[in-house]
Amino acid sequence: MKPELQPLVRPLSLRRSDGALWSGALGARGVVATITGIGTGPAADAAERVLDLGVRHVVVVGVAGGIGPSVAIGDLVVPERVLDLESGAEHRPAKLGDETPRGTLVTCGKLVTDLEVIGRLERAGAVAIDMETSAVAAVCERRGCPWSVFRAISDRADDGSSDPAFLALGGPDGSGDPAAIARFLLRQPWRIVQLARLGRGLRLATTCAARAAVRALGT
C-alpha cells in the first residue's frame, strides 16, 4: 500500500520513474520500488513486473496482522517460512541483514476473520498473517530470484477486531478513501476509535518494517 512505501522514500532516495515504479539508491546499490496492491493476484503481477527489470533480490516490506502473544503492535516480523493458506505451499525467505528469522508468516488472498482458523495457525507456529507475501515468493522462486521479507504488526488478527469493511476504506492503494470513510462514520460514528487505533498501528508498523529493511539492505 502507499503508506507502506512512504517511509522508504527518503532513506532510499526514491523518485517515481515510470507509472507504478520508483527508482532510488542505497549507497552504490540501485533500488526499484513498487506498490503491489492488496491481495495475492496483484502481488504476483507486481513481482513479475519488477523481475522483468532484472533485479537481483526482491524484498517485501509492509504490515501484517499479529497472531499470538509473542508479537505486539509495532513489532518486527522476519519469518523463517511463509505459508500460503489456500494452496498449502511453503516458501523459505533468503536471510538478509542481522535479524534472526523466527516463526511462520501466513498469506491468504482474502481477509481471515475466523478465530478458529487463526487459533489453528497459532498452534502451528504462525506469528502473523498478510495478503501478499506468498504470491511474491512463488513468482521469485519460479524465476530463480532470492527474496526476503520484513513485515511489522499493525493490528491483531486474533482478537476478533478484523473487519473487511476497513479494507474498503483504504482504497486500492491503501492511502484512504475520504468519501468512503465519511459515509462509514456517519453510519457508525462510534467506530472512529477503532479507525484511530488502526491508524496508529499502521504508522508504527510501516516505520518499523521500513527501518529494518533499509538496515538489512545496507549490510
JSON list of C-alpha atoms in Angstrom, two decimals:
[
{"chain": "A", "resi": 1, "resn": "MET", "atom": "CA", "xyz": [0.00, 0.00, 0.00]},
{"chain": "A", "resi": 2, "resn": "LYS", "atom": "CA", "xyz": [1.05, 3.61, -0.40]},
{"chain": "A", "resi": 3, "resn": "PRO", "atom": "CA", "xyz": [1.53, 4.08, 3.38]},
{"chain": "A", "resi": 4, "resn": "GLU", "atom": "CA", "xyz": [3.95, 1.12, 3.34]},
{"chain": "A", "resi": 5, "resn": "LEU", "atom": "CA", "xyz": [6.05, 2.74, 0.63]},
{"chain": "A", "resi": 6, "resn": "GLN", "atom": "CA", "xyz": [6.16, 6.22, 2.14]},
{"chain": "A", "resi": 7, "resn": "PRO", "atom": "CA", "xyz": [8.73, 5.54, 4.93]},
{"chain": "A", "resi": 8, "resn": "LEU", "atom": "CA", "xyz": [11.11, 4.18, 2.30]},
{"chain": "A", "resi": 9, "resn": "VAL", "atom": "CA", "xyz": [11.07, 7.25, 0.05]},
{"chain": "A", "resi": 10, "resn": "ARG", "atom": "CA", "xyz": [13.65, 9.37, 1.88]},
{"chain": "A", "resi": 11, "resn": "PRO", "atom": "CA", "xyz": [16.17, 6.70, 3.01]},
{"chain": "A", "resi": 12, "resn": "LEU", "atom": "CA", "xyz": [16.20, 5.13, -0.47]},
{"chain": "A", "resi": 13, "resn": "SER", "atom": "CA", "xyz": [16.00, 8.45, -2.37]},
{"chain": "A", "resi": 14, "resn": "LEU", "atom": "CA", "xyz": [13.01, 7.14, -4.30]},
{"chain": "A", "resi": 15, "resn": "ARG", "atom": "CA", "xyz": [11.56, 9.07, -7.21]},
{"chain": "A", "resi": 16, "resn": "ARG", "atom": "CA", "xyz": [8.71, 7.97, -9.42]},
{"chain": "A", "resi": 17, "resn": "SER", "atom": "CA", "xyz": [10.28, 6.77, -12.65]},
{"chain": "A", "resi": 18, "resn": "ASP", "atom": "CA", "xyz": [7.61, 5.03, -14.70]},
{"chain": "A", "resi": 19, "resn": "GLY", "atom": "CA", "xyz": [3.95, 4.53, -13.81]},
{"chain": "A", "resi": 20, "resn": "ALA", "atom": "CA", "xyz": [3.88, 2.37, -10.67]},
{"chain": "A", "resi": 21, "resn": "LEU", "atom": "CA", "xyz": [7.67, 2.22, -10.33]},
{"chain": "A", "resi": 22, "resn": "TRP", "atom": "CA", "xyz": [10.02, 4.29, -8.18]},
{"chain": "A", "resi": 23, "resn": "SER", "atom": "CA", "xyz": [13.81, 4.34, -8.63]},
{"chain": "A", "resi": 24, "resn": "GLY", "atom": "CA", "xyz": [16.40, 5.12, -5.98]},
{"chain": "A", "resi": 25, "resn": "ALA", "atom": "CA", "xyz": [19.64, 4.02, -4.37]},
{"chain": "A", "resi": 26, "resn": "LEU", "atom": "CA", "xyz": [21.20, 2.96, -1.11]},
{"chain": "A", "resi": 27, "resn": "GLY", "atom": "CA", "xyz": [24.89, 3.72, -1.29]},
{"chain": "A", "resi": 28, "resn": "ALA", "atom": "CA", "xyz": [26.14, 2.23, -4.55]},
{"chain": "A", "resi": 29, "resn": "ARG", "atom": "CA", "xyz": [23.15, -0.09, -4.89]},
{"chain": "A", "resi": 30, "resn": "GLY", "atom": "CA", "xyz": [20.34, 0.79, -7.23]},
{"chain": "A", "resi": 31, "resn": "VAL", "atom": "CA", "xyz": [16.82, 0.21, -5.92]},
{"chain": "A", "resi": 32, "resn": "VAL", "atom": "CA", "xyz": [13.47, -0.17, -7.65]},
{"chain": "A", "resi": 33, "resn": "ALA", "atom": "CA", "xyz": [10.26, 0.02, -5.62]},
{"chain": "A", "resi": 34, "resn": "THR", "atom": "CA", "xyz": [6.60, -0.57, -6.39]},
{"chain": "A", "resi": 35, "resn": "ILE", "atom": "CA", "xyz": [3.25, -0.87, -4.65]},
{"chain": "A", "resi": 36, "resn": "THR", "atom": "CA", "xyz": [1.82, -4.36, -5.08]},
{"chain": "A", "resi": 37, "resn": "GLY", "atom": "CA", "xyz": [-1.79, -3.53, -4.28]},
{"chain": "A", "resi": 38, "resn": "ILE", "atom": "CA", "xyz": [-3.85, -5.68, -1.93]},
{"chain": "A", "resi": 39, "resn": "GLY", "atom": "CA", "xyz": [-4.14, -9.45, -2.44]},
{"chain": "A", "resi": 40, "resn": "THR", "atom": "CA", "xyz": [-2.20, -12.31, -3.99]},
{"chain": "A", "resi": 41, "resn": "GLY", "atom": "CA", "xyz": [-3.18, -11.61, -7.61]},
{"chain": "A", "resi": 42, "resn": "PRO", "atom": "CA", "xyz": [-1.94, -8.00, -7.73]},
{"chain": "A", "resi": 43, "resn": "ALA", "atom": "CA", "xyz": [1.14, -9.01, -5.70]},
{"chain": "A", "resi": 44, "resn": "ALA", "atom": "CA", "xyz": [2.13, -11.71, -8.20]},
{"chain": "A", "resi": 45, "resn": "ASP", "atom": "CA", "xyz": [1.67, -9.27, -11.09]},
{"chain": "A", "resi": 46, "resn": "ALA", "atom": "CA", "xyz": [3.85, -6.68, -9.35]},
{"chain": "A", "resi": 47, "resn": "ALA", "atom": "CA", "xyz": [6.57, -9.25, -8.71]},
{"chain": "A", "resi": 48, "resn": "GLU", "atom": "CA", "xyz": [6.59, -10.20, -12.40]},
{"chain": "A", "resi": 49, "resn": "ARG", "atom": "CA", "xyz": [6.93, -6.55, -13.42]},
{"chain": "A", "resi": 50, "resn": "VAL", "atom": "CA", "xyz": [9.85, -5.96, -11.07]},
{"chain": "A", "resi": 51, "resn": "LEU", "atom": "CA", "xyz": [11.67, -9.14, -12.09]},
{"chain": "A", "resi": 52, "resn": "ASP", "atom": "CA", "xyz": [11.30, -8.17, -15.75]},
{"chain": "A", "resi": 53, "resn": "LEU", "atom": "CA", "xyz": [13.60, -5.25, -14.92]},
{"chain": "A", "resi": 54, "resn": "GLY", "atom": "CA", "xyz": [16.41, -7.63, -13.99]},
{"chain": "A", "resi": 55, "resn": "VAL", "atom": "CA", "xyz": [16.54, -7.01, -10.22]},
{"chain": "A", "resi": 56, "resn": "ARG", "atom": "CA", "xyz": [18.76, -9.41, -8.29]},
{"chain": "A", "resi": 57, "resn": "HIS", "atom": "CA", "xyz": [16.92, -9.56, -4.95]},
{"chain": "A", "resi": 58, "resn": "VAL", "atom": "CA", "xyz": [13.29, -8.85, -4.08]},
{"chain": "A", "resi": 59, "resn": "VAL", "atom": "CA", "xyz": [12.39, -7.51, -0.62]},
{"chain": "A", "resi": 60, "resn": "VAL", "atom": "CA", "xyz": [8.79, -7.44, 0.61]},
{"chain": "A", "resi": 61, "resn": "VAL", "atom": "CA", "xyz": [8.26, -4.60, 3.09]},
{"chain": "A", "resi": 62, "resn": "GLY", "atom": "CA", "xyz": [4.99, -3.81, 4.86]},
{"chain": "A", "resi": 63, "resn": "VAL", "atom": "CA", "xyz": [2.50, -4.65, 7.57]},
{"chain": "A", "resi": 64, "resn": "ALA", "atom": "CA", "xyz": [0.76, -7.77, 8.85]},
{"chain": "A", "resi": 65, "resn": "GLY", "atom": "CA", "xyz": [-1.83, -8.87, 11.39]},
{"chain": "A", "resi": 66, "resn": "GLY", "atom": "CA", "xyz": [-0.42, -10.28, 14.61]},
{"chain": "A", "resi": 67, "resn": "ILE", "atom": "CA", "xyz": [-1.11, -13.82, 15.82]},
{"chain": "A", "resi": 68, "resn": "GLY", "atom": "CA", "xyz": [-0.33, -14.99, 19.34]},
{"chain": "A", "resi": 69, "resn": "PRO", "atom": "CA", "xyz": [1.29, -13.45, 22.42]},
{"chain": "A", "resi": 70, "resn": "SER", "atom": "CA", "xyz": [4.84, -13.32, 21.05]},
{"chain": "A", "resi": 71, "resn": "VAL", "atom": "CA", "xyz": [4.10, -10.24, 18.90]},
{"chain": "A", "resi": 72, "resn": "ALA", "atom": "CA", "xyz": [2.62, -6.83, 19.71]},
{"chain": "A", "resi": 73, "resn": "ILE", "atom": "CA", "xyz": [1.60, -3.81, 17.65]},
{"chain": "A", "resi": 74, "resn": "GLY", "atom": "CA", "xyz": [4.72, -2.33, 16.08]},
{"chain": "A", "resi": 75, "resn": "ASP", "atom": "CA", "xyz": [6.84, -5.49, 16.39]},
{"chain": "A", "resi": 76, "resn": "LEU", "atom": "CA", "xyz": [9.02, -6.61, 13.50]},
{"chain": "A", "resi": 77, "resn": "VAL", "atom": "CA", "xyz": [8.36, -9.98, 11.83]},
{"chain": "A", "resi": 78, "resn": "VAL", "atom": "CA", "xyz": [11.17, -11.65, 9.88]},
{"chain": "A", "resi": 79, "resn": "PRO", "atom": "CA", "xyz": [9.77, -15.16, 9.35]},
{"chain": "A", "resi": 80, "resn": "GLU", "atom": "CA", "xyz": [11.57, -18.46, 8.93]},
{"chain": "A", "resi": 81, "resn": "ARG", "atom": "CA", "xyz": [8.94, -19.54, 6.44]},
{"chain": "A", "resi": 82, "resn": "VAL", "atom": "CA", "xyz": [5.93, -18.22, 4.58]},
{"chain": "A", "resi": 83, "resn": "LEU", "atom": "CA", "xyz": [2.85, -20.41, 4.21]},
{"chain": "A", "resi": 84, "resn": "ASP", "atom": "CA", "xyz": [0.20, -19.95, 1.52]},
{"chain": "A", "resi": 85, "resn": "LEU", "atom": "CA", "xyz": [-3.02, -20.72, 3.40]},
{"chain": "A", "resi": 86, "resn": "GLU", "atom": "CA", "xyz": [-5.01, -21.53, 0.27]},
{"chain": "A", "resi": 87, "resn": "SER", "atom": "CA", "xyz": [-2.55, -23.81, -1.56]},
{"chain": "A", "resi": 88, "resn": "GLY", "atom": "CA", "xyz": [-0.52, -25.08, 1.39]},
{"chain": "A", "resi": 89, "resn": "ALA", "atom": "CA", "xyz": [2.73, -24.17, -0.38]},
{"chain": "A", "resi": 90, "resn": "GLU", "atom": "CA", "xyz": [5.67, -23.27, 1.87]},
{"chain": "A", "resi": 91, "resn": "HIS", "atom": "CA", "xyz": [8.37, -20.77, 0.98]},
{"chain": "A", "resi": 92, "resn": "ARG", "atom": "CA", "xyz": [11.70, -20.02, 2.67]},
{"chain": "A", "resi": 93, "resn": "PRO", "atom": "CA", "xyz": [12.99, -16.43, 2.54]},
{"chain": "A", "resi": 94, "resn": "ALA", "atom": "CA", "xyz": [16.66, -15.69, 1.95]},
{"chain": "A", "resi": 95, "resn": "LYS", "atom": "CA", "xyz": [18.32, -14.23, 5.04]},
{"chain": "A", "resi": 96, "resn": "LEU", "atom": "CA", "xyz": [19.12, -10.56, 4.62]},
{"chain": "A", "resi": 97, "resn": "GLY", "atom": "CA", "xyz": [20.71, -8.50, 7.37]},
{"chain": "A", "resi": 98, "resn": "ASP", "atom": "CA", "xyz": [21.29, -9.36, 11.02]},
{"chain": "A", "resi": 99, "resn": "GLU", "atom": "CA", "xyz": [17.75, -10.17, 12.20]},
{"chain": "A", "resi": 100, "resn": "THR", "atom": "CA", "xyz": [17.23, -13.77, 13.32]},
{"chain": "A", "resi": 101, "resn": "PRO", "atom": "CA", "xyz": [14.25, -15.27, 11.44]},
{"chain": "A", "resi": 102, "resn": "ARG", "atom": "CA", "xyz": [11.52, -16.84, 13.56]},
{"chain": "A", "resi": 103, "resn": "GLY", "atom": "CA", "xyz": [8.01, -18.17, 13.18]},
{"chain": "A", "resi": 104, "resn": "THR", "atom": "CA", "xyz": [5.68, -18.51, 10.24]},
{"chain": "A", "resi": 105, "resn": "LEU", "atom": "CA", "xyz": [4.08, -15.72, 8.22]},
{"chain": "A", "resi": 106, "resn": "VAL", "atom": "CA", "xyz": [0.81, -16.90, 6.67]},
{"chain": "A", "resi": 107, "resn": "THR", "atom": "CA", "xyz": [-0.57, -15.41, 3.46]},
{"chain": "A", "resi": 108, "resn": "CYS", "atom": "CA", "xyz": [-4.20, -15.54, 2.35]},
{"chain": "A", "resi": 109, "resn": "GLY", "atom": "CA", "xyz": [-5.68, -13.65, -0.59]},
{"chain": "A", "resi": 110, "resn": "LYS", "atom": "CA", "xyz": [-8.70, -12.65, 1.46]},
{"chain": "A", "resi": 111, "resn": "LEU", "atom": "CA", "xyz": [-9.08, -11.29, 4.97]},
{"chain": "A", "resi": 112, "resn": "VAL", "atom": "CA", "xyz": [-9.25, -14.12, 7.52]},
{"chain": "A", "resi": 113, "resn": "THR", "atom": "CA", "xyz": [-11.67, -13.35, 10.36]},
{"chain": "A", "resi": 114, "resn": "ASP", "atom": "CA", "xyz": [-12.46, -16.88, 11.58]},
{"chain": "A", "resi": 115, "resn": "LEU", "atom": "CA", "xyz": [-10.86, -17.12, 15.03]},
{"chain": "A", "resi": 116, "resn": "GLU", "atom": "CA", "xyz": [-10.91, -20.91, 14.90]},
{"chain": "A", "resi": 117, "resn": "VAL", "atom": "CA", "xyz": [-8.72, -20.79, 11.79]},
{"chain": "A", "resi": 118, "resn": "ILE", "atom": "CA", "xyz": [-6.43, -18.21, 13.41]},
{"chain": "A", "resi": 119, "resn": "GLY", "atom": "CA", "xyz": [-6.14, -20.41, 16.50]},
{"chain": "A", "resi": 120, "resn": "ARG", "atom": "CA", "xyz": [-5.06, -23.40, 14.42]},
{"chain": "A", "resi": 121, "resn": "LEU", "atom": "CA", "xyz": [-2.46, -21.24, 12.69]},
{"chain": "A", "resi": 122, "resn": "GLU", "atom": "CA", "xyz": [-1.10, -20.04, 16.03]},
{"chain": "A", "resi": 123, "resn": "ARG", "atom": "CA", "xyz": [-0.76, -23.61, 17.29]},
{"chain": "A", "resi": 124, "resn": "ALA", "atom": "CA", "xyz": [1.15, -24.44, 14.10]},
{"chain": "A", "resi": 125, "resn": "GLY", "atom": "CA", "xyz": [3.67, -21.66, 14.75]},
{"chain": "A", "resi": 126, "resn": "ALA", "atom": "CA", "xyz": [2.19, -18.66, 12.91]},
{"chain": "A", "resi": 127, "resn": "VAL", "atom": "CA", "xyz": [3.05, -15.23, 14.30]},
{"chain": "A", "resi": 128, "resn": "ALA", "atom": "CA", "xyz": [1.47, -13.06, 11.60]},
{"chain": "A", "resi": 129, "resn": "ILE", "atom": "CA", "xyz": [-0.77, -13.07, 8.54]},
{"chain": "A", "resi": 130, "resn": "ASP", "atom": "CA", "xyz": [-0.81, -10.94, 5.41]},
{"chain": "A", "resi": 131, "resn": "MET", "atom": "CA", "xyz": [-2.33, -10.95, 1.93]},
{"chain": "A", "resi": 132, "resn": "GLU", "atom": "CA", "xyz": [0.62, -10.82, -0.48]},
{"chain": "A", "resi": 133, "resn": "THR", "atom": "CA", "xyz": [3.95, -12.36, 0.55]},
{"chain": "A", "resi": 134, "resn": "SER", "atom": "CA", "xyz": [3.47, -15.97, -0.58]},
{"chain": "A", "resi": 135, "resn": "ALA", "atom": "CA", "xyz": [2.44, -14.77, -4.04]},
{"chain": "A", "resi": 136, "resn": "VAL", "atom": "CA", "xyz": [5.63, -12.72, -4.39]},
{"chain": "A", "resi": 137, "resn": "ALA", "atom": "CA", "xyz": [7.65, -15.66, -3.07]},
{"chain": "A", "resi": 138, "resn": "ALA", "atom": "CA", "xyz": [6.16, -18.08, -5.60]},
{"chain": "A", "resi": 139, "resn": "VAL", "atom": "CA", "xyz": [7.00, -15.80, -8.52]},
{"chain": "A", "resi": 140, "resn": "CYS", "atom": "CA", "xyz": [10.54, -15.21, -7.28]},
{"chain": "A", "resi": 141, "resn": "GLU", "atom": "CA", "xyz": [11.20, -18.90, -6.73]},
{"chain": "A", "resi": 142, "resn": "ARG", "atom": "CA", "xyz": [9.84, -19.82, -10.16]},
{"chain": "A", "resi": 143, "resn": "ARG", "atom": "CA", "xyz": [12.12, -17.24, -11.74]},
{"chain": "A", "resi": 144, "resn": "GLY", "atom": "CA", "xyz": [15.18, -18.07, -9.64]},
{"chain": "A", "resi": 145, "resn": "CYS", "atom": "CA", "xyz": [15.43, -14.78, -7.74]},
{"chain": "A", "resi": 146, "resn": "PRO", "atom": "CA", "xyz": [16.19, -14.66, -3.99]},
{"chain": "A", "resi": 147, "resn": "TRP", "atom": "CA", "xyz": [13.63, -12.85, -1.87]},
{"chain": "A", "resi": 148, "resn": "SER", "atom": "CA", "xyz": [13.31, -11.64, 1.71]},
{"chain": "A", "resi": 149, "resn": "VAL", "atom": "CA", "xyz": [10.53, -10.18, 3.82]},
{"chain": "A", "resi": 150, "resn": "PHE", "atom": "CA", "xyz": [10.27, -7.54, 6.55]},
{"chain": "A", "resi": 151, "resn": "ARG", "atom": "CA", "xyz": [6.78, -7.11, 7.99]},
{"chain": "A", "resi": 152, "resn": "ALA", "atom": "CA", "xyz": [5.63, -5.42, 11.18]},
{"chain": "A", "resi": 153, "resn": "ILE", "atom": "CA", "xyz": [2.44, -5.83, 13.19]},
{"chain": "A", "resi": 154, "resn": "SER", "atom": "CA", "xyz": [-0.14, -3.11, 12.52]},
{"chain": "A", "resi": 155, "resn": "ASP", "atom": "CA", "xyz": [-3.20, -4.80, 14.04]},
{"chain": "A", "resi": 156, "resn": "ARG", "atom": "CA", "xyz": [-4.38, -8.06, 15.60]},
{"chain": "A", "resi": 157, "resn": "ALA", "atom": "CA", "xyz": [-5.73, -10.96, 13.58]},
{"chain": "A", "resi": 158, "resn": "ASP", "atom": "CA", "xyz": [-6.57, -12.96, 16.69]},
{"chain": "A", "resi": 159, "resn": "ASP", "atom": "CA", "xyz": [-8.85, -10.71, 18.76]},
{"chain": "A", "resi": 160, "resn": "GLY", "atom": "CA", "xyz": [-11.99, -10.53, 16.62]},
{"chain": "A", "resi": 161, "resn": "SER", "atom": "CA", "xyz": [-11.40, -6.92, 15.55]},
{"chain": "A", "resi": 162, "resn": "SER", "atom": "CA", "xyz": [-10.60, -7.66, 11.89]},
{"chain": "A", "resi": 163, "resn": "ASP", "atom": "CA", "xyz": [-13.32, -6.24, 9.66]},
{"chain": "A", "resi": 164, "resn": "PRO", "atom": "CA", "xyz": [-13.45, -6.45, 5.83]},
{"chain": "A", "resi": 165, "resn": "ALA", "atom": "CA", "xyz": [-15.16, -3.04, 5.83]},
{"chain": "A", "resi": 166, "resn": "PHE", "atom": "CA", "xyz": [-11.92, -1.41, 6.93]},
{"chain": "A", "resi": 167, "resn": "LEU", "atom": "CA", "xyz": [-10.13, -2.70, 3.81]},
{"chain": "A", "resi": 168, "resn": "ALA", "atom": "CA", "xyz": [-12.63, -0.93, 1.57]},
{"chain": "A", "resi": 169, "resn": "LEU", "atom": "CA", "xyz": [-11.96, 2.36, 3.37]},
{"chain": "A", "resi": 170, "resn": "GLY", "atom": "CA", "xyz": [-8.31, 2.23, 2.31]},
{"chain": "A", "resi": 171, "resn": "GLY", "atom": "CA", "xyz": [-8.99, 2.27, -1.42]},
{"chain": "A", "resi": 172, "resn": "PRO", "atom": "CA", "xyz": [-6.93, 0.27, -3.93]},
{"chain": "A", "resi": 173, "resn": "ASP", "atom": "CA", "xyz": [-3.55, 1.67, -2.80]},
{"chain": "A", "resi": 174, "resn": "GLY", "atom": "CA", "xyz": [-4.30, 1.94, 0.92]},
{"chain": "A", "resi": 175, "resn": "SER", "atom": "CA", "xyz": [-4.00, 5.72, 1.04]},
{"chain": "A", "resi": 176, "resn": "GLY", "atom": "CA", "xyz": [-7.58, 6.12, 2.22]},
{"chain": "A", "resi": 177, "resn": "ASP", "atom": "CA", "xyz": [-10.88, 6.98, 0.54]},
{"chain": "A", "resi": 178, "resn": "PRO", "atom": "CA", "xyz": [-12.16, 10.13, 2.32]},
{"chain": "A", "resi": 179, "resn": "ALA", "atom": "CA", "xyz": [-15.69, 9.80, 0.93]},
{"chain": "A", "resi": 180, "resn": "ALA", "atom": "CA", "xyz": [-15.95, 6.16, 1.98]},
{"chain": "A", "resi": 181, "resn": "ILE", "atom": "CA", "xyz": [-14.60, 6.98, 5.44]},
{"chain": "A", "resi": 182, "resn": "ALA", "atom": "CA", "xyz": [-17.11, 9.80, 5.87]},
{"chain": "A", "resi": 183, "resn": "ARG", "atom": "CA", "xyz": [-20.03, 7.55, 4.87]},
{"chain": "A", "resi": 184, "resn": "PHE", "atom": "CA", "xyz": [-18.80, 4.80, 7.18]},
{"chain": "A", "resi": 185, "resn": "LEU", "atom": "CA", "xyz": [-18.53, 7.12, 10.20]},
{"chain": "A", "resi": 186, "resn": "LEU", "atom": "CA", "xyz": [-21.91, 8.74, 9.52]},
{"chain": "A", "resi": 187, "resn": "ARG", "atom": "CA", "xyz": [-23.48, 5.30, 9.83]},
{"chain": "A", "resi": 188, "resn": "GLN", "atom": "CA", "xyz": [-21.30, 4.10, 12.71]},
{"chain": "A", "resi": 189, "resn": "PRO", "atom": "CA", "xyz": [-19.71, 7.10, 14.43]},
{"chain": "A", "resi": 190, "resn": "TRP", "atom": "CA", "xyz": [-18.65, 5.08, 17.48]},
{"chain": "A", "resi": 191, "resn": "ARG", "atom": "CA", "xyz": [-16.14, 3.19, 15.32]},
{"chain": "A", "resi": 192, "resn": "ILE", "atom": "CA", "xyz": [-13.91, 6.23, 14.99]},
{"chain": "A", "resi": 193, "resn": "VAL", "atom": "CA", "xyz": [-11.97, 4.85, 17.97]},
{"chain": "A", "resi": 194, "resn": "GLN", "atom": "CA", "xyz": [-11.18, 1.66, 16.04]},
{"chain": "A", "resi": 195, "resn": "LEU", "atom": "CA", "xyz": [-10.11, 3.63, 12.98]},
{"chain": "A", "resi": 196, "resn": "ALA", "atom": "CA", "xyz": [-7.83, 5.83, 15.08]},
{"chain": "A", "resi": 197, "resn": "ARG", "atom": "CA", "xyz": [-6.28, 2.75, 16.68]},
{"chain": "A", "resi": 198, "resn": "LEU", "atom": "CA", "xyz": [-5.71, 1.20, 13.25]},
{"chain": "A", "resi": 199, "resn": "GLY", "atom": "CA", "xyz": [-4.10, 4.40, 12.04]},
{"chain": "A", "resi": 200, "resn": "ARG", "atom": "CA", "xyz": [-1.66, 4.47, 14.96]},
{"chain": "A", "resi": 201, "resn": "GLY", "atom": "CA", "xyz": [-0.79, 0.82, 14.44]},
{"chain": "A", "resi": 202, "resn": "LEU", "atom": "CA", "xyz": [-0.25, 1.37, 10.74]},
{"chain": "A", "resi": 203, "resn": "ARG", "atom": "CA", "xyz": [2.16, 4.25, 11.36]},
{"chain": "A", "resi": 204, "resn": "LEU", "atom": "CA", "xyz": [4.16, 2.26, 13.91]},
{"chain": "A", "resi": 205, "resn": "ALA", "atom": "CA", "xyz": [4.34, -0.83, 11.73]},
{"chain": "A", "resi": 206, "resn": "THR", "atom": "CA", "xyz": [5.24, 0.86, 8.45]},
{"chain": "A", "resi": 207, "resn": "THR", "atom": "CA", "xyz": [8.05, 2.78, 10.13]},
{"chain": "A", "resi": 208, "resn": "CYS", "atom": "CA", "xyz": [9.40, -0.35, 11.85]},
{"chain": "A", "resi": 209, "resn": "ALA", "atom": "CA", "xyz": [9.33, -2.52, 8.71]},
{"chain": "A", "resi": 210, "resn": "ALA", "atom": "CA", "xyz": [10.93, 0.20, 6.55]},
{"chain": "A", "resi": 211, "resn": "ARG", "atom": "CA", "xyz": [13.76, 0.86, 9.01]},
{"chain": "A", "resi": 212, "resn": "ALA", "atom": "CA", "xyz": [14.53, -2.86, 9.30]},
{"chain": "A", "resi": 213, "resn": "ALA", "atom": "CA", "xyz": [14.56, -3.32, 5.53]},
{"chain": "A", "resi": 214, "resn": "VAL", "atom": "CA", "xyz": [16.87, -0.33, 4.99]},
{"chain": "A", "resi": 215, "resn": "ARG", "atom": "CA", "xyz": [19.27, -1.60, 7.69]},
{"chain": "A", "resi": 216, "resn": "ALA", "atom": "CA", "xyz": [19.35, -5.02, 6.06]},
{"chain": "A", "resi": 217, "resn": "LEU", "atom": "CA", "xyz": [19.90, -3.63, 2.58]},
{"chain": "A", "resi": 218, "resn": "GLY", "atom": "CA", "xyz": [22.82, -1.59, 3.89]},
{"chain": "A", "resi": 219, "resn": "THR", "atom": "CA", "xyz": [24.68, -4.63, 5.24]}
]
